[in-house]
């Protein structure tokens, strides 16, 4: 998918102003992953505008609960219809492959199919929006040279991980961890942010070291439920960051004025005003 991602990144940046401030999240960090995940799943181009409206509502921090519920219901209904369309007329995309895993191989229930489609769409979108925003913020604030793009992307993924917690776990038996018993059936939230900044694992964890190697961060989770989007994210983030640095990008406001989303689960910026040179 790299050539298509590169072309999409260039097209979005061509539409951005040069020499005057704009919000990088709205103009680039949000639309790029939406296009990529739309292509991957097989969301027809004509439906992308409706998607944009739902996802903007879900990303915004100041929407009333009813608007959020309407957006979730709208997206869910849309995906149910899209699954029906792929079932009738399969294409070379991920959603058709998931339908085939359900219908031909019986590896998913219908609920799991819809849930997987929703999760892929949403996880593949929201995390990358926040990752591109957080990563660019860290690079612009610290102004360090990149010697290896793959190592830099790993470090940016560790430093300001988009998800603060893994998916909830429920132990089936009592488990003893570090002298504490976690009882069977308890809800466990695993703190990725804490693990990524563990001073017994990382040397100077609060320092951004773009050549950190090895970098055993847990930003994509761990075990059988580790994010299946990790490879796509690394490729997409490297293309996005590379394209922005190539065009010359600077913060348009003092770093202290940037606002983080008021979220317990996600780490991401409300907006990232920048100037391209
Ligand atoms: C920087 C980008 C991303 C980050 C930081 C991220 C992070 C995560 C994390 C922490 C989990 C939970 C893992 C666990 O609890 O062990 C997860 C799950 C998941 N992610 Fe991602 N993700 C990213 C991008 C993506 C993309 C691009 C896709 C889709 C193409 C995706 C699809 C999924 C799915 C389907 C799951 C659920 C897996 C399961 O429950 O079996 N993610 N992700």
PDB file of N, CA, C and O in Angstrom, residues 52-127:
ATOM      1  N   UNK A  52     -16.470  10.893   6.952  1.00  0.00           N
ATOM      2  CA  UNK A  52     -15.755  12.031   7.526  1.00  0.00           C
ATOM      3  C   UNK A  52     -16.601  12.668   8.626  1.00  0.00           C
ATOM      4  O   UNK A  52     -16.105  12.982   9.707  1.00  0.00           O
ATOM      5  N   UNK A  53     -17.918  12.852   8.355  1.00  0.00           N
ATOM      6  CA  UNK A  53     -18.803  13.516   9.314  1.00  0.00           C
ATOM      7  C   UNK A  53     -18.890  12.691  10.607  1.00  0.00           C
ATOM      8  O   UNK A  53     -18.746  13.222  11.708  1.00  0.00           O
ATOM      9  N   UNK A  54     -19.076  11.374  10.465  1.00  0.00           N
ATOM     10  CA  UNK A  54     -19.168  10.539  11.673  1.00  0.00           C
ATOM     11  C   UNK A  54     -17.860  10.532  12.451  1.00  0.00           C
ATOM     12  O   UNK A  54     -17.838  10.686  13.664  1.00  0.00           O
ATOM     13  N   UNK A  55     -16.768  10.364  11.717  1.00  0.00           N
ATOM     14  CA  UNK A  55     -15.490  10.255  12.418  1.00  0.00           C
ATOM     15  C   UNK A  55     -15.109  11.585  13.073  1.00  0.00           C
ATOM     16  O   UNK A  55     -14.523  11.584  14.143  1.00  0.00           O
ATOM     17  N   UNK A  56     -15.455  12.715  12.433  1.00  0.00           N
ATOM     18  CA  UNK A  56     -15.141  14.012  13.071  1.00  0.00           C
ATOM     19  C   UNK A  56     -15.884  14.135  14.387  1.00  0.00           C
ATOM     20  O   UNK A  56     -15.336  14.614  15.381  1.00  0.00           O
ATOM     21  N   UNK A  57     -17.145  13.700  14.395  1.00  0.00           N
ATOM     22  CA  UNK A  57     -17.919  13.761  15.636  1.00  0.00           C
ATOM     23  C   UNK A  57     -17.263  12.876  16.691  1.00  0.00           C
ATOM     24  O   UNK A  57     -17.129  13.264  17.857  1.00  0.00           O
ATOM     25  N   UNK A  58     -16.846  11.688  16.284  1.00  0.00           N
ATOM     26  CA  UNK A  58     -16.271  10.760  17.265  1.00  0.00           C
ATOM     27  C   UNK A  58     -14.907  11.221  17.766  1.00  0.00           C
ATOM     28  O   UNK A  58     -14.540  10.954  18.906  1.00  0.00           O
ATOM     29  N   UNK A  59     -14.156  11.919  16.908  1.00  0.00           N
ATOM     30  CA  UNK A  59     -12.825  12.387  17.321  1.00  0.00           C
ATOM     31  C   UNK A  59     -12.911  13.616  18.219  1.00  0.00           C
ATOM     32  O   UNK A  59     -12.072  13.819  19.081  1.00  0.00           O
ATOM     33  N   UNK A  60     -13.928  14.466  17.988  1.00  0.00           N
ATOM     34  CA  UNK A  60     -14.003  15.737  18.711  1.00  0.00           C
ATOM     35  C   UNK A  60     -14.235  15.481  20.197  1.00  0.00           C
ATOM     36  O   UNK A  60     -14.865  14.508  20.583  1.00  0.00           O
ATOM     37  N   UNK A  61     -13.706  16.384  21.007  1.00  0.00           N
ATOM     38  CA  UNK A  61     -13.778  16.164  22.449  1.00  0.00           C
ATOM     39  C   UNK A  61     -14.987  16.853  23.063  1.00  0.00           C
ATOM     40  O   UNK A  61     -15.294  16.680  24.223  1.00  0.00           O
ATOM     41  N   UNK A  62     -15.702  17.664  22.261  1.00  0.00           N
ATOM     42  CA  UNK A  62     -16.720  18.532  22.851  1.00  0.00           C
ATOM     43  C   UNK A  62     -18.130  18.224  22.336  1.00  0.00           C
ATOM     44  O   UNK A  62     -19.002  19.079  22.355  1.00  0.00           O
ATOM     45  N   UNK A  63     -18.351  17.019  21.819  1.00  0.00           N
ATOM     46  CA  UNK A  63     -19.658  16.695  21.241  1.00  0.00           C
ATOM     47  C   UNK A  63     -20.611  16.182  22.319  1.00  0.00           C
ATOM     48  O   UNK A  63     -20.195  15.443  23.206  1.00  0.00           O
ATOM     49  N   UNK A  64     -21.924  16.535  22.206  1.00  0.00           N
ATOM     50  CA  UNK A  64     -22.879  15.984  23.172  1.00  0.00           C
ATOM     51  C   UNK A  64     -23.025  14.473  22.989  1.00  0.00           C
ATOM     52  O   UNK A  64     -22.802  13.950  21.884  1.00  0.00           O
ATOM     53  N   UNK A  65     -23.415  13.783  24.069  1.00  0.00           N
ATOM     54  CA  UNK A  65     -23.504  12.319  24.044  1.00  0.00           C
ATOM     55  C   UNK A  65     -24.445  11.829  22.941  1.00  0.00           C
ATOM     56  O   UNK A  65     -24.192  10.796  22.310  1.00  0.00           O
ATOM     57  N   UNK A  66     -25.510  12.591  22.654  1.00  0.00           N
ATOM     58  CA  UNK A  66     -26.468  12.128  21.636  1.00  0.00           C
ATOM     59  C   UNK A  66     -25.812  12.137  20.251  1.00  0.00           C
ATOM     60  O   UNK A  66     -26.046  11.235  19.451  1.00  0.00           O
ATOM     61  N   UNK A  67     -24.975  13.145  19.980  1.00  0.00           N
ATOM     62  CA  UNK A  67     -24.306  13.220  18.674  1.00  0.00           C
ATOM     63  C   UNK A  67     -23.340  12.050  18.525  1.00  0.00           C
ATOM     64  O   UNK A  67     -23.223  11.445  17.453  1.00  0.00           O
ATOM     65  N   UNK A  68     -22.653  11.710  19.629  1.00  0.00           N
ATOM     66  CA  UNK A  68     -21.698  10.596  19.590  1.00  0.00           C
ATOM     67  C   UNK A  68     -22.458   9.293  19.329  1.00  0.00           C
ATOM     68  O   UNK A  68     -22.070   8.478  18.487  1.00  0.00           O
ATOM     69  N   UNK A  69     -23.613   9.141  20.029  1.00  0.00           N
ATOM     70  CA  UNK A  69     -24.390   7.909  19.841  1.00  0.00           C
ATOM     71  C   UNK A  69     -24.899   7.819  18.402  1.00  0.00           C
ATOM     72  O   UNK A  69     -24.814   6.774  17.767  1.00  0.00           O
ATOM     73  N   UNK A  70     -25.384   8.933  17.865  1.00  0.00           N
ATOM     74  CA  UNK A  70     -25.883   8.924  16.482  1.00  0.00           C
ATOM     75  C   UNK A  70     -24.777   8.547  15.500  1.00  0.00           C
ATOM     76  O   UNK A  70     -25.014   7.828  14.530  1.00  0.00           O
ATOM     77  N   UNK A  71     -23.558   9.040  15.755  1.00  0.00           N
ATOM     78  CA  UNK A  71     -22.446   8.737  14.851  1.00  0.00           C
ATOM     79  C   UNK A  71     -22.102   7.249  14.914  1.00  0.00           C
ATOM     80  O   UNK A  71     -21.867   6.610  13.881  1.00  0.00           O
ATOM     81  N   UNK A  72     -22.092   6.692  16.123  1.00  0.00           N
ATOM     82  CA  UNK A  72     -21.774   5.261  16.273  1.00  0.00           C
ATOM     83  C   UNK A  72     -22.845   4.420  15.577  1.00  0.00           C
ATOM     84  O   UNK A  72     -22.536   3.495  14.816  1.00  0.00           O
ATOM     85  N   UNK A  73     -24.118   4.780  15.809  1.00  0.00           N
ATOM     86  CA  UNK A  73     -25.220   4.029  15.198  1.00  0.00           C
ATOM     87  C   UNK A  73     -25.157   4.164  13.669  1.00  0.00           C
ATOM     88  O   UNK A  73     -25.311   3.179  12.940  1.00  0.00           O
ATOM     89  N   UNK A  74     -24.881   5.379  13.194  1.00  0.00           N
ATOM     90  CA  UNK A  74     -24.786   5.611  11.746  1.00  0.00           C
ATOM     91  C   UNK A  74     -23.689   4.764  11.117  1.00  0.00           C
ATOM     92  O   UNK A  74     -23.901   4.119  10.091  1.00  0.00           O
ATOM     93  N   UNK A  75     -22.525   4.739  11.747  1.00  0.00           N
ATOM     94  CA  UNK A  75     -21.409   3.977  11.205  1.00  0.00           C
ATOM     95  C   UNK A  75     -21.690   2.479  11.253  1.00  0.00           C
ATOM     96  O   UNK A  75     -21.365   1.744  10.324  1.00  0.00           O
ATOM     97  N   UNK A  76     -22.307   2.055  12.344  1.00  0.00           N
ATOM     98  CA  UNK A  76     -22.620   0.634  12.499  1.00  0.00           C
ATOM     99  C   UNK A  76     -23.591   0.190  11.407  1.00  0.00           C
ATOM    100  O   UNK A  76     -23.373  -0.807  10.726  1.00  0.00           O
ATOM    101  N   UNK A  77     -24.675   0.981  11.204  1.00  0.00           N
ATOM    102  CA  UNK A  77     -25.663   0.638  10.153  1.00  0.00           C
ATOM    103  C   UNK A  77     -25.007   0.631   8.789  1.00  0.00           C
ATOM    104  O   UNK A  77     -25.268  -0.231   7.960  1.00  0.00           O
ATOM    105  N   UNK A  78     -24.147   1.625   8.574  1.00  0.00           N
ATOM    106  CA  UNK A  78     -23.483   1.719   7.278  1.00  0.00           C
ATOM    107  C   UNK A  78     -22.646   0.458   7.026  1.00  0.00           C
ATOM    108  O   UNK A  78     -22.680  -0.113   5.931  1.00  0.00           O
ATOM    109  N   UNK A  79     -21.927   0.016   8.053  1.00  0.00           N
ATOM    110  CA  UNK A  79     -21.073  -1.168   7.877  1.00  0.00           C
ATOM    111  C   UNK A  79     -21.909  -2.424   7.636  1.00  0.00           C
ATOM    112  O   UNK A  79     -21.524  -3.284   6.840  1.00  0.00           O
ATOM    113  N   UNK A  80     -23.044  -2.533   8.316  1.00  0.00           N
ATOM    114  CA  UNK A  80     -23.931  -3.691   8.083  1.00  0.00           C
ATOM    115  C   UNK A  80     -24.357  -3.703   6.612  1.00  0.00           C
ATOM    116  O   UNK A  80     -24.314  -4.740   5.945  1.00  0.00           O
ATOM    117  N   UNK A  81     -24.722  -2.526   6.071  1.00  0.00           N
ATOM    118  CA  UNK A  81     -25.122  -2.445   4.651  1.00  0.00           C
ATOM    119  C   UNK A  81     -23.948  -2.751   3.724  1.00  0.00           C
ATOM    120  O   UNK A  81     -24.101  -3.415   2.705  1.00  0.00           O
ATOM    121  N   UNK A  82     -22.772  -2.229   4.095  1.00  0.00           N
ATOM    122  CA  UNK A  82     -21.593  -2.447   3.241  1.00  0.00           C
ATOM    123  C   UNK A  82     -21.231  -3.935   3.213  1.00  0.00           C
ATOM    124  O   UNK A  82     -20.855  -4.482   2.173  1.00  0.00           O
ATOM    125  N   UNK A  83     -21.378  -4.598   4.357  1.00  0.00           N
ATOM    126  CA  UNK A  83     -21.100  -6.041   4.414  1.00  0.00           C
ATOM    127  C   UNK A  83     -22.067  -6.781   3.474  1.00  0.00           C
ATOM    128  O   UNK A  83     -21.660  -7.672   2.718  1.00  0.00           O
ATOM    129  N   UNK A  84     -23.322  -6.359   3.485  1.00  0.00           N
ATOM    130  CA  UNK A  84     -24.306  -6.985   2.586  1.00  0.00           C
ATOM    131  C   UNK A  84     -23.897  -6.762   1.125  1.00  0.00           C
ATOM    132  O   UNK A  84     -23.983  -7.675   0.297  1.00  0.00           O
ATOM    133  N   UNK A  85     -23.402  -5.558   0.830  1.00  0.00           N
ATOM    134  CA  UNK A  85     -22.991  -5.248  -0.546  1.00  0.00           C
ATOM    135  C   UNK A  85     -21.780  -6.091  -0.958  1.00  0.00           C
ATOM    136  O   UNK A  85     -21.705  -6.588  -2.078  1.00  0.00           O
ATOM    137  N   UNK A  86     -20.827  -6.267  -0.032  1.00  0.00           N
ATOM    138  CA  UNK A  86     -19.626  -7.070  -0.349  1.00  0.00           C
ATOM    139  C   UNK A  86     -19.995  -8.540  -0.509  1.00  0.00           C
ATOM    140  O   UNK A  86     -19.375  -9.278  -1.257  1.00  0.00           O
ATOM    141  N   UNK A  87     -21.010  -8.940   0.247  1.00  0.00           N
ATOM    142  CA  UNK A  87     -21.454 -10.336   0.174  1.00  0.00           C
ATOM    143  C   UNK A  87     -22.028 -10.604  -1.233  1.00  0.00           C
ATOM    144  O   UNK A  87     -21.765 -11.636  -1.837  1.00  0.00           O
ATOM    145  N   UNK A  88     -22.797  -9.627  -1.737  1.00  0.00           N
ATOM    146  CA  UNK A  88     -23.421  -9.776  -3.053  1.00  0.00           C
ATOM    147  C   UNK A  88     -22.380  -9.625  -4.162  1.00  0.00           C
ATOM    148  O   UNK A  88     -22.461 -10.272  -5.197  1.00  0.00           O
ATOM    149  N   UNK A  89     -21.399  -8.757  -3.927  1.00  0.00           N
ATOM    150  CA  UNK A  89     -20.455  -8.437  -4.992  1.00  0.00           C
ATOM    151  C   UNK A  89     -19.048  -8.269  -4.394  1.00  0.00           C
ATOM    152  O   UNK A  89     -18.580  -7.157  -4.185  1.00  0.00           O
ATOM    153  N   UNK A  90     -18.354  -9.402  -4.124  1.00  0.00           N
ATOM    154  CA  UNK A  90     -17.062  -9.330  -3.437  1.00  0.00           C
ATOM    155  C   UNK A  90     -16.003  -8.614  -4.277  1.00  0.00           C
ATOM    156  O   UNK A  90     -16.059  -8.665  -5.502  1.00  0.00           O
ATOM    157  N   UNK A  91     -15.095  -7.925  -3.585  1.00  0.00           N
ATOM    158  CA  UNK A  91     -13.998  -7.227  -4.271  1.00  0.00           C
ATOM    159  C   UNK A  91     -12.686  -7.646  -3.607  1.00  0.00           C
ATOM    160  O   UNK A  91     -12.677  -8.424  -2.665  1.00  0.00           O
ATOM    161  N   UNK A  92     -11.589  -7.071  -4.110  1.00  0.00           N
ATOM    162  CA  UNK A  92     -10.282  -7.410  -3.559  1.00  0.00           C
ATOM    163  C   UNK A  92      -9.990  -6.455  -2.390  1.00  0.00           C
ATOM    164  O   UNK A  92      -9.175  -5.550  -2.507  1.00  0.00           O
ATOM    165  N   UNK A  93     -10.720  -6.617  -1.289  1.00  0.00           N
ATOM    166  CA  UNK A  93     -10.491  -5.761  -0.133  1.00  0.00           C
ATOM    167  C   UNK A  93     -10.688  -6.562   1.161  1.00  0.00           C
ATOM    168  O   UNK A  93     -11.146  -7.708   1.132  1.00  0.00           O
ATOM    169  N   UNK A  94     -10.321  -5.929   2.274  1.00  0.00           N
ATOM    170  CA  UNK A  94     -10.319  -6.635   3.562  1.00  0.00           C
ATOM    171  C   UNK A  94     -11.728  -7.030   4.001  1.00  0.00           C
ATOM    172  O   UNK A  94     -11.936  -8.107   4.566  1.00  0.00           O
ATOM    173  N   UNK A  95     -12.702  -6.164   3.723  1.00  0.00           N
ATOM    174  CA  UNK A  95     -14.063  -6.470   4.153  1.00  0.00           C
ATOM    175  C   UNK A  95     -14.592  -7.715   3.424  1.00  0.00           C
ATOM    176  O   UNK A  95     -15.211  -8.598   4.041  1.00  0.00           O
ATOM    177  N   UNK A  96     -14.308  -7.816   2.128  1.00  0.00           N
ATOM    178  CA  UNK A  96     -14.717  -9.016   1.381  1.00  0.00           C
ATOM    179  C   UNK A  96     -14.022 -10.254   1.943  1.00  0.00           C
ATOM    180  O   UNK A  96     -14.617 -11.332   2.032  1.00  0.00           O
ATOM    181  N   UNK A  97     -12.753 -10.106   2.343  1.00  0.00           N
ATOM    182  CA  UNK A  97     -12.014 -11.245   2.915  1.00  0.00           C
ATOM    183  C   UNK A  97     -12.637 -11.660   4.248  1.00  0.00           C
ATOM    184  O   UNK A  97     -12.750 -12.855   4.549  1.00  0.00           O
ATOM    185  N   UNK A  98     -13.070 -10.660   5.040  1.00  0.00           N
ATOM    186  CA  UNK A  98     -13.709 -10.985   6.325  1.00  0.00           C
ATOM    187  C   UNK A  98     -15.057 -11.682   6.088  1.00  0.00           C
ATOM    188  O   UNK A  98     -15.414 -12.620   6.803  1.00  0.00           O
ATOM    189  N   UNK A  99     -15.800 -11.211   5.067  1.00  0.00           N
ATOM    190  CA  UNK A  99     -17.083 -11.845   4.736  1.00  0.00           C
ATOM    191  C   UNK A  99     -16.842 -13.299   4.346  1.00  0.00           C
ATOM    192  O   UNK A  99     -17.561 -14.211   4.766  1.00  0.00           O
ATOM    193  N   UNK A 100     -15.774 -13.529   3.584  1.00  0.00           N
ATOM    194  CA  UNK A 100     -15.483 -14.895   3.159  1.00  0.00           C
ATOM    195  C   UNK A 100     -15.054 -15.760   4.357  1.00  0.00           C
ATOM    196  O   UNK A 100     -15.404 -16.945   4.432  1.00  0.00           O
ATOM    197  N   UNK A 101     -14.336 -15.157   5.316  1.00  0.00           N
ATOM    198  CA  UNK A 101     -13.958 -15.908   6.528  1.00  0.00           C
ATOM    199  C   UNK A 101     -15.209 -16.307   7.311  1.00  0.00           C
ATOM    200  O   UNK A 101     -15.259 -17.351   7.963  1.00  0.00           O
ATOM    201  N   UNK A 102     -16.243 -15.481   7.219  1.00  0.00           N
ATOM    202  CA  UNK A 102     -17.509 -15.763   7.904  1.00  0.00           C
ATOM    203  C   UNK A 102     -18.319 -16.817   7.125  1.00  0.00           C
ATOM    204  O   UNK A 102     -18.733 -17.827   7.660  1.00  0.00           O
ATOM    205  N   UNK A 103     -18.519 -16.552   5.843  1.00  0.00           N
ATOM    206  CA  UNK A 103     -19.455 -17.363   5.064  1.00  0.00           C
ATOM    207  C   UNK A 103     -18.850 -18.683   4.586  1.00  0.00           C
ATOM    208  O   UNK A 103     -19.496 -19.709   4.645  1.00  0.00           O
ATOM    209  N   UNK A 104     -17.599 -18.623   4.102  1.00  0.00           N
ATOM    210  CA  UNK A 104     -17.028 -19.810   3.473  1.00  0.00           C
ATOM    211  C   UNK A 104     -16.285 -20.673   4.471  1.00  0.00           C
ATOM    212  O   UNK A 104     -16.195 -21.879   4.313  1.00  0.00           O
ATOM    213  N   UNK A 105     -15.716 -20.041   5.487  1.00  0.00           N
ATOM    214  CA  UNK A 105     -14.868 -20.815   6.395  1.00  0.00           C
ATOM    215  C   UNK A 105     -15.456 -20.906   7.800  1.00  0.00           C
ATOM    216  O   UNK A 105     -14.900 -21.586   8.654  1.00  0.00           O
ATOM    217  N   UNK A 106     -16.537 -20.182   8.055  1.00  0.00           N
ATOM    218  CA  UNK A 106     -17.202 -20.193   9.355  1.00  0.00           C
ATOM    219  C   UNK A 106     -16.253 -19.867  10.507  1.00  0.00           C
ATOM    220  O   UNK A 106     -16.325 -20.436  11.578  1.00  0.00           O
ATOM    221  N   UNK A 107     -15.335 -18.942  10.258  1.00  0.00           N
ATOM    222  CA  UNK A 107     -14.365 -18.600  11.308  1.00  0.00           C
ATOM    223  C   UNK A 107     -14.823 -17.413  12.140  1.00  0.00           C
ATOM    224  O   UNK A 107     -14.183 -17.047  13.116  1.00  0.00           O
ATOM    225  N   UNK A 108     -15.912 -16.757  11.738  1.00  0.00           N
ATOM    226  CA  UNK A 108     -16.445 -15.618  12.495  1.00  0.00           C
ATOM    227  C   UNK A 108     -17.957 -15.758  12.578  1.00  0.00           C
ATOM    228  O   UNK A 108     -18.573 -16.263  11.640  1.00  0.00           O
ATOM    229  N   UNK A 109     -18.562 -15.290  13.670  1.00  0.00           N
ATOM    230  CA  UNK A 109     -20.027 -15.173  13.692  1.00  0.00           C
ATOM    231  C   UNK A 109     -20.383 -13.850  13.008  1.00  0.00           C
ATOM    232  O   UNK A 109     -19.499 -13.007  12.772  1.00  0.00           O
ATOM    233  N   UNK A 110     -21.662 -13.653  12.705  1.00  0.00           N
ATOM    234  CA  UNK A 110     -22.065 -12.398  12.037  1.00  0.00           C
ATOM    235  C   UNK A 110     -21.743 -11.196  12.940  1.00  0.00           C
ATOM    236  O   UNK A 110     -21.257 -10.167  12.470  1.00  0.00           O
ATOM    237  N   UNK A 111     -21.997 -11.332  14.236  1.00  0.00           N
ATOM    238  CA  UNK A 111     -21.685 -10.232  15.164  1.00  0.00           C
ATOM    239  C   UNK A 111     -20.186  -9.946  15.187  1.00  0.00           C
ATOM    240  O   UNK A 111     -19.763  -8.789  15.240  1.00  0.00           O
ATOM    241  N   UNK A 112     -19.394 -11.011  15.181  1.00  0.00           N
ATOM    242  CA  UNK A 112     -17.938 -10.819  15.188  1.00  0.00           C
ATOM    243  C   UNK A 112     -17.466 -10.127  13.911  1.00  0.00           C
ATOM    244  O   UNK A 112     -16.543  -9.318  13.938  1.00  0.00           O
ATOM    245  N   UNK A 113     -18.119 -10.477  12.805  1.00  0.00           N
ATOM    246  CA  UNK A 113     -17.768  -9.866  11.524  1.00  0.00           C
ATOM    247  C   UNK A 113     -18.012  -8.354  11.571  1.00  0.00           C
ATOM    248  O   UNK A 113     -17.135  -7.552  11.231  1.00  0.00           O
ATOM    249  N   UNK A 114     -19.209  -7.957  12.020  1.00  0.00           N
ATOM    250  CA  UNK A 114     -19.536  -6.526  12.084  1.00  0.00           C
ATOM    251  C   UNK A 114     -18.614  -5.833  13.082  1.00  0.00           C
ATOM    252  O   UNK A 114     -18.083  -4.746  12.834  1.00  0.00           O
ATOM    253  N   UNK A 115     -18.395  -6.489  14.198  1.00  0.00           N
ATOM    254  CA  UNK A 115     -17.562  -5.897  15.243  1.00  0.00           C
ATOM    255  C   UNK A 115     -16.116  -5.740  14.764  1.00  0.00           C
ATOM    256  O   UNK A 115     -15.464  -4.727  15.022  1.00  0.00           O
ATOM    257  N   UNK A 116     -15.611  -6.731  14.030  1.00  0.00           N
ATOM    258  CA  UNK A 116     -14.243  -6.658  13.513  1.00  0.00           C
ATOM    259  C   UNK A 116     -14.115  -5.544  12.477  1.00  0.00           C
ATOM    260  O   UNK A 116     -13.120  -4.817  12.459  1.00  0.00           O
ATOM    261  N   UNK A 117     -15.156  -5.402  11.630  1.00  0.00           N
ATOM    262  CA  UNK A 117     -15.130  -4.337  10.615  1.00  0.00           C
ATOM    263  C   UNK A 117     -15.110  -2.970  11.312  1.00  0.00           C
ATOM    264  O   UNK A 117     -14.312  -2.095  10.970  1.00  0.00           O
ATOM    265  N   UNK A 118     -15.963  -2.808  12.310  1.00  0.00           N
ATOM    266  CA  UNK A 118     -16.035  -1.540  13.040  1.00  0.00           C
ATOM    267  C   UNK A 118     -14.707  -1.255  13.739  1.00  0.00           C
ATOM    268  O   UNK A 118     -14.153  -0.164  13.675  1.00  0.00           O
ATOM    269  N   UNK A 119     -14.179  -2.273  14.410  1.00  0.00           N
ATOM    270  CA  UNK A 119     -12.934  -2.100  15.164  1.00  0.00           C
ATOM    271  C   UNK A 119     -11.769  -1.760  14.241  1.00  0.00           C
ATOM    272  O   UNK A 119     -10.966  -0.877  14.534  1.00  0.00           O
ATOM    273  N   UNK A 120     -11.703  -2.440  13.108  1.00  0.00           N
ATOM    274  CA  UNK A 120     -10.602  -2.187  12.177  1.00  0.00           C
ATOM    275  C   UNK A 120     -10.676  -0.760  11.662  1.00  0.00           C
ATOM    276  O   UNK A 120      -9.679  -0.033  11.630  1.00  0.00           O
ATOM    277  N   UNK A 121     -11.881  -0.365  11.297  1.00  0.00           N
ATOM    278  CA  UNK A 121     -12.063   0.982  10.785  1.00  0.00           C
ATOM    279  C   UNK A 121     -11.673   2.021  11.839  1.00  0.00           C
ATOM    280  O   UNK A 121     -10.891   2.930  11.597  1.00  0.00           O
ATOM    281  N   UNK A 122     -12.198   1.820  13.033  1.00  0.00           N
ATOM    282  CA  UNK A 122     -12.013   2.839  14.061  1.00  0.00           C
ATOM    283  C   UNK A 122     -10.604   2.812  14.639  1.00  0.00           C
ATOM    284  O   UNK A 122      -9.951   3.849  14.776  1.00  0.00           O
ATOM    285  N   UNK A 123     -10.094   1.600  14.944  1.00  0.00           N
ATOM    286  CA  UNK A 123      -8.739   1.489  15.506  1.00  0.00           C
ATOM    287  C   UNK A 123      -7.713   1.955  14.493  1.00  0.00           C
ATOM    288  O   UNK A 123      -6.719   2.589  14.833  1.00  0.00           O
ATOM    289  N   UNK A 124      -7.981   1.642  13.217  1.00  0.00           N
ATOM    290  CA  UNK A 124      -7.031   2.007  12.173  1.00  0.00           C
ATOM    291  C   UNK A 124      -7.069   3.490  11.869  1.00  0.00           C
ATOM    292  O   UNK A 124      -6.150   4.037  11.259  1.00  0.00           O
ATOM    293  N   UNK A 125      -8.095   4.156  12.293  1.00  0.00           N
ATOM    294  CA  UNK A 125      -8.223   5.581  12.034  1.00  0.00           C
ATOM    295  C   UNK A 125      -7.734   6.399  13.231  1.00  0.00           C
ATOM    296  O   UNK A 125      -6.740   7.117  13.173  1.00  0.00           O
ATOM    297  N   UNK A 126      -8.434   6.242  14.347  1.00  0.00           N
ATOM    298  CA  UNK A 126      -8.182   7.102  15.505  1.00  0.00           C
ATOM    299  C   UNK A 126      -6.727   7.022  15.995  1.00  0.00           C
ATOM    300  O   UNK A 126      -6.102   8.031  16.281  1.00  0.00           O
ATOM    301  N   UNK A 127      -6.189   5.803  16.077  1.00  0.00           N
ATOM    302  CA  UNK A 127      -4.826   5.667  16.597  1.00  0.00           C
ATOM    303  C   UNK A 127      -3.802   6.332  15.692  1.00  0.00           C
ATOM    304  O   UNK A 127      -2.826   6.906  16.149  1.00  0.00           O
TER     305      UNK A 127
END
